[in-house]
CSV table of C-alpha atoms in Angstrom, one decimal:
chain,number,residue,atom,x,y,z
A,27,MET,CA,117.1,130.3,101.9
A,28,LEU,CA,119.8,129.3,99.4
A,29,PHE,CA,121.3,125.7,99.4
A,30,ARG,CA,124.0,125.5,96.8
A,31,SER,CA,126.1,121.4,95.4
A,32,LYS,CA,128.0,120.6,93.0
A,33,ARG,CA,129.0,117.1,91.5
A,34,ILE,CA,130.4,115.8,88.1
A,35,SER,CA,128.8,112.7,87.2
A,36,PRO,CA,130.2,110.3,85.4
A,37,ALA,CA,128.0,109.0,83.6
A,38,ALA,CA,126.2,112.5,82.0
A,39,HIS,CA,129.4,114.0,81.9
A,40,GLU,CA,128.2,117.6,83.1
A,41,GLU,CA,127.9,119.0,86.1
A,42,ILE,CA,125.0,119.3,87.9
A,43,GLN,CA,124.0,122.4,90.6
A,44,ILE,CA,121.4,122.2,93.1
A,45,ASP,CA,119.5,125.3,94.3
A,46,ILE,CA,117.1,125.9,96.4
A,47,SER,CA,115.0,129.0,96.9
A,48,ASP,CA,112.3,129.5,99.3
A,49,SER,CA,110.0,133.0,98.2
A,50,LEU,CA,106.1,133.3,100.2
A,51,GLY,CA,105.8,129.3,100.8
A,52,ILE,CA,107.3,127.7,98.2
A,53,ARG,CA,110.2,126.0,97.9
A,54,LYS,CA,112.1,125.3,94.8
A,55,LEU,CA,114.6,123.3,93.0
A,56,HIS,CA,116.6,124.7,90.4
A,57,PHE,CA,119.9,122.8,88.7
A,58,GLY,CA,121.4,126.5,88.5
A,59,GLY,CA,120.2,129.3,87.0
A,60,ASP,CA,116.6,130.7,87.5
A,61,ASP,CA,114.7,127.7,85.9
A,62,THR,CA,112.5,125.9,88.3
A,63,GLN,CA,112.9,122.0,88.3
A,64,SER,CA,110.5,121.7,91.0
A,65,ALA,CA,108.7,123.7,93.2
A,66,MET,CA,106.5,122.5,96.6
A,67,ARG,CA,104.1,124.1,98.9
A,68,VAL,CA,105.6,124.0,102.0
A,69,ASN,CA,102.4,124.3,103.7
A,70,ASP,CA,100.7,121.6,101.6
A,71,PRO,CA,103.8,119.3,100.5
A,72,ILE,CA,101.3,117.2,97.9
A,73,GLU,CA,100.0,119.9,96.0
A,74,LEU,CA,101.1,120.3,92.8
A,75,VAL,CA,102.2,123.4,92.0
A,76,LEU,CA,103.9,123.7,88.7
A,77,ALA,CA,101.4,122.9,85.8
A,78,TYR,CA,103.2,121.0,83.7
A,79,THR,CA,102.6,117.9,87.1
A,80,ARG,CA,99.2,118.8,86.7
A,81,CYS,CA,99.0,117.6,83.3
A,82,LEU,CA,101.3,114.9,83.2
A,83,PHE,CA,97.8,113.0,84.9
A,84,GLY,CA,96.0,114.2,81.9
A,85,PHE,CA,96.3,110.6,81.0
A,86,LEU,CA,93.7,110.1,83.6
A,87,LEU,CA,91.5,111.1,81.0
A,88,PHE,CA,92.6,107.6,78.5
A,89,ALA,CA,93.2,104.7,81.2
A,90,GLU,CA,92.6,103.6,84.7
A,91,PRO,CA,95.5,104.4,87.2
A,92,PRO,CA,98.2,102.2,86.4
A,93,LYS,CA,99.6,99.3,89.0
A,94,GLN,CA,102.7,99.6,87.4
A,95,ALA,CA,104.8,103.3,87.0
A,96,LEU,CA,108.1,103.9,85.9
A,97,LEU,CA,109.5,107.9,87.2
A,98,ILE,CA,112.6,108.7,84.9
A,99,GLY,CA,114.0,111.8,86.8
A,100,LEU,CA,112.9,112.2,90.5
A,101,GLY,CA,113.0,115.8,91.0
A,102,GLY,CA,112.0,117.7,94.3
A,103,GLY,CA,109.7,114.3,94.0
A,104,SER,CA,106.4,116.1,93.2
A,105,ILE,CA,105.1,113.5,90.5
A,106,ALA,CA,106.2,111.0,92.7
A,107,LYS,CA,104.3,112.2,96.2
A,108,TRP,CA,101.8,112.7,94.5
A,109,ILE,CA,101.1,109.4,92.8
A,110,HIS,CA,101.9,107.7,96.4
A,111,GLU,CA,99.2,109.8,98.1
A,112,LYS,CA,96.5,110.0,95.9
A,113,MET,CA,97.0,106.7,93.9
A,114,PRO,CA,97.2,104.2,96.2
A,115,GLU,CA,96.9,101.2,93.6
A,116,THR,CA,99.8,102.4,91.8
A,117,HIS,CA,103.5,101.0,92.6
A,118,LEU,CA,105.8,103.5,91.6
A,119,THR,CA,109.9,103.2,90.6
A,120,ALA,CA,111.4,106.3,90.1
A,121,VAL,CA,114.8,106.3,89.2
A,122,GLU,CA,117.5,108.8,89.4
A,123,LEU,CA,120.7,109.9,87.8
A,124,HIS,CA,121.7,111.9,90.8
A,125,PRO,CA,122.3,110.9,94.8
A,126,GLN,CA,122.8,114.5,95.9
A,127,VAL,CA,119.1,115.0,94.4
A,128,VAL,CA,117.4,111.9,96.1
A,129,ALA,CA,118.8,113.6,99.3
A,130,VAL,CA,117.7,117.0,98.6
A,131,ALA,CA,114.0,115.5,97.7
A,132,ARG,CA,113.8,113.6,101.5
A,133,SER,CA,115.4,116.1,103.5
A,134,MET,CA,113.8,120.0,101.9
A,135,PHE,CA,110.6,118.4,100.0
A,136,GLN,CA,109.0,116.0,101.7
A,137,THR,CA,109.3,113.0,99.6
A,138,PRO,CA,108.7,109.9,100.9
A,139,ALA,CA,111.3,106.9,102.1
A,140,ASP,CA,110.4,103.8,100.3
A,141,ASP,CA,108.0,101.1,101.2
A,142,ASP,CA,105.4,98.9,99.3
A,143,GLN,CA,103.9,101.4,97.5
A,144,PHE,CA,107.4,103.4,96.2
A,145,GLN,CA,111.2,102.9,95.7
A,146,VAL,CA,113.7,105.1,94.4
A,147,ILE,CA,117.1,103.7,92.3
A,148,VAL,CA,120.0,106.0,91.7
A,149,GLY,CA,121.0,105.1,88.3
A,150,ASP,CA,120.7,105.7,85.0
A,151,GLY,CA,117.3,106.1,83.9
A,152,ALA,CA,117.6,104.5,80.2
A,153,ALA,CA,120.0,101.7,81.3
A,154,HIS,CA,116.6,100.5,83.3
A,155,VAL,CA,114.7,100.6,80.6
A,156,TYR,CA,116.4,98.6,78.5
A,157,GLY,CA,117.4,96.0,81.7
A,158,MET,CA,112.9,95.7,82.0
A,159,ALA,CA,110.9,92.8,80.7
A,160,ASP,CA,108.7,93.9,77.8
A,161,ASP,CA,104.8,94.2,78.6
A,162,SER,CA,106.0,95.1,82.4
A,163,ALA,CA,104.7,98.8,82.9
A,164,ASP,CA,101.2,100.6,82.4
A,165,LEU,CA,102.8,103.6,82.5
A,166,ILE,CA,106.3,105.0,82.0
A,167,VAL,CA,106.9,108.9,82.5
A,168,MET,CA,109.9,111.0,81.3
A,169,ASP,CA,110.5,114.2,83.7
A,170,ALA,CA,114.6,114.3,83.1
A,171,TYR,CA,115.0,117.6,81.8
A,172,GLY,CA,118.5,119.2,82.9
A,173,PRO,CA,120.1,122.1,82.4
A,174,SER,CA,121.5,121.2,79.2
A,175,GLY,CA,118.0,119.5,78.5
A,176,ILE,CA,116.6,116.3,77.7
A,177,ALA,CA,120.4,113.6,77.9
A,178,GLU,CA,120.7,112.3,74.1
A,179,PRO,CA,120.0,108.8,75.7
A,180,LEU,CA,116.5,109.2,77.0
A,181,ALA,CA,115.7,111.0,73.9
A,182,THR,CA,117.1,108.3,70.8
A,183,SER,CA,114.2,106.9,68.6
A,184,ASP,CA,115.9,103.1,70.6
A,185,PHE,CA,115.5,104.1,73.7
A,186,PHE,CA,111.6,105.3,72.5
A,187,SER,CA,111.2,101.5,71.3
A,188,ALA,CA,112.7,100.3,74.3
A,189,CYS,CA,109.9,102.1,76.1
A,190,ARG,CA,107.0,101.6,74.1
A,191,ASP,CA,107.6,97.6,73.9
A,192,ARG,CA,107.8,97.8,77.9
A,193,LEU,CA,104.3,99.0,78.0
A,194,THR,CA,101.6,96.7,78.9
A,195,ALA,CA,99.0,96.4,75.9
A,196,ASP,CA,96.8,99.8,77.2
A,197,GLY,CA,100.3,101.3,78.5
A,198,ILE,CA,101.0,105.0,78.0
A,199,LEU,CA,104.8,106.4,77.7
A,200,ALA,CA,104.6,110.5,78.7
A,201,VAL,CA,107.3,113.2,78.3
A,202,ASN,CA,107.4,116.1,79.8
A,203,LEU,CA,109.5,118.5,76.8
A,204,TRP,CA,109.6,122.2,76.3
A,205,GLY,CA,107.6,123.8,73.7
A,206,SER,CA,110.9,126.3,73.2
A,207,ASP,CA,113.6,123.5,72.9
A,208,ARG,CA,115.4,124.1,69.3
A,209,ARG,CA,114.5,119.8,69.2
A,210,PHE,CA,111.6,119.9,70.4
A,211,GLU,CA,109.8,118.7,66.7
A,212,THR,CA,112.6,116.1,66.4
A,213,TYR,CA,111.7,114.6,69.4
A,214,ARG,CA,108.2,114.7,68.8
A,215,GLU,CA,108.3,113.1,65.2
A,216,ARG,CA,111.0,110.5,66.5
A,217,LEU,CA,107.7,109.8,69.2
A,218,SER,CA,105.1,109.7,66.5
A,219,GLN,CA,107.2,107.6,64.2
A,220,VAL,CA,107.8,105.4,67.3
A,221,PHE,CA,104.0,104.8,68.2
A,222,ASP,CA,102.9,104.6,64.9
A,223,GLY,CA,101.3,108.8,64.8
A,224,ARG,CA,99.4,107.6,68.9
A,225,VAL,CA,100.7,110.7,70.7
A,226,LEU,CA,99.0,113.5,71.9
A,227,LEU,CA,100.2,116.9,72.8
A,228,LEU,CA,99.1,118.6,76.2
A,229,PRO,CA,100.6,122.3,76.3
A,230,ALA,CA,101.2,123.1,80.0
A,231,ARG,CA,100.2,126.8,80.6
A,232,GLN,CA,103.3,127.5,82.7
A,233,LYS,CA,106.7,127.7,81.3
A,234,GLY,CA,106.3,125.9,78.0
A,235,ASN,CA,105.6,122.8,79.2
A,236,VAL,CA,104.3,120.6,76.9
A,237,MET,CA,103.5,116.7,77.6
A,238,ALA,CA,103.1,114.1,75.2
A,239,PHE,CA,100.9,111.2,75.4
A,240,CYS,CA,102.2,108.5,73.6
A,241,PHE,CA,99.7,105.5,73.5
A,242,ALA,CA,100.7,101.5,73.1
A,243,ARG,CA,97.4,101.0,70.9
A,244,GLY,CA,94.3,102.4,69.3
A,245,LEU,CA,92.1,104.1,72.1
A,246,ASN,CA,88.9,103.1,70.2
A,247,ASN,CA,87.6,106.4,69.0
A,248,PRO,CA,86.7,108.3,72.0
A,249,THR,CA,84.7,111.2,71.2
A,250,TRP,CA,86.1,114.7,72.9
A,251,GLN,CA,82.8,115.0,74.2
A,252,ALA,CA,83.3,111.7,75.9
A,253,LEU,CA,86.7,112.8,77.1
A,254,ALA,CA,85.0,116.0,78.4
A,255,ALA,CA,82.6,113.4,80.1
A,256,ARG,CA,84.6,111.6,82.0
A,257,ALA,CA,86.9,114.8,83.3
A,258,GLU,CA,83.9,115.8,85.0
A,259,VAL,CA,84.1,112.4,87.0
A,260,LEU,CA,88.0,113.2,87.6
A,261,LYS,CA,87.6,116.9,88.7
A,262,PRO,CA,86.1,116.3,92.0
A,263,ARG,CA,88.1,112.8,92.4
A,264,TYR,CA,91.6,114.5,92.1
A,265,GLY,CA,91.1,118.0,92.0
A,266,LEU,CA,92.9,119.0,88.9
A,267,GLU,CA,91.5,121.0,86.3
A,268,PHE,CA,90.7,117.7,83.7
A,269,ASP,CA,88.2,119.9,81.8
A,270,GLU,CA,90.9,122.3,80.7
A,271,PHE,CA,92.9,119.2,79.7
A,272,VAL,CA,90.4,117.9,77.2
A,273,SER,CA,90.1,121.7,75.6
A,274,ASP,CA,93.8,122.2,74.9
A,275,LEU,CA,94.1,118.9,73.9
A,276,ALA,CA,91.4,119.2,71.6
A,277,ARG,CA,92.7,122.4,70.3
A,278,LEU,CA,95.8,121.0,69.9
A,279,ASN,CA,95.4,118.2,67.9
A,280,ALA,CA,92.1,117.9,66.4
A,281,HIS,CA,93.8,117.1,63.3
A,282,ASN,CA,95.1,113.9,64.7
A,283,ASP,CA,91.9,112.3,65.9
A,284,ARG,CA,91.6,109.7,63.0
A,285,LYS,CA,95.6,109.3,63.2
A,286,LEU,CA,95.6,108.6,66.8
A,287,PHE,CA,92.0,107.1,67.9
A,288,ILE,CA,92.0,104.2,65.8
């Protein structure tokens, strides 16, 4: 099965092509080309098929489930569906630039309708963040890769600073990055500068995604052993590979210990 839609976005000034493919029980969303933006197991729509979506929830190693969360970039709705199902205490607002993406997420990827826990806004993610009150989000997730990468308004130091200011005292900004993106180091450096080095990188074992966790404040010097113990509690509760997240975090961020966890 193949579905296609094309649109010129006045805000982004770029064409978006939506392709949907079905193979071996997996439905995938593509924004043109072969790269997969979202994937859903048709007989288990809540499962997080793509590794990077599972890695996102590595933030639970450092924080309790958020009360207020913002998702920039809906895609097929994998992250939104999982939060809606697994975190009933979380109110999630998702901001998606393209109305066609929202329509496809709901008609073909079983993303739920708006309710008391979940709301989708069609609009510009950067403008939405700038319009938020300070200290109003416990978690901000930026998952806004398109055909040409991250839109520049969502990757500036000013935007990352605005995200930092909208976080509560224990808040976390999670940014989905591509390790092979030629601007990866630029993004990493901007995040590190804005968050005073309080950044951890978690690589996904699939397609080169890297999740950057950026913390509003220090974390009182948790040890890797303490994080491993927390992973053992979280793994059966949520069914995700938190033990592997800790191992990968330790491998990639051991040199950051003194800088991050003060």
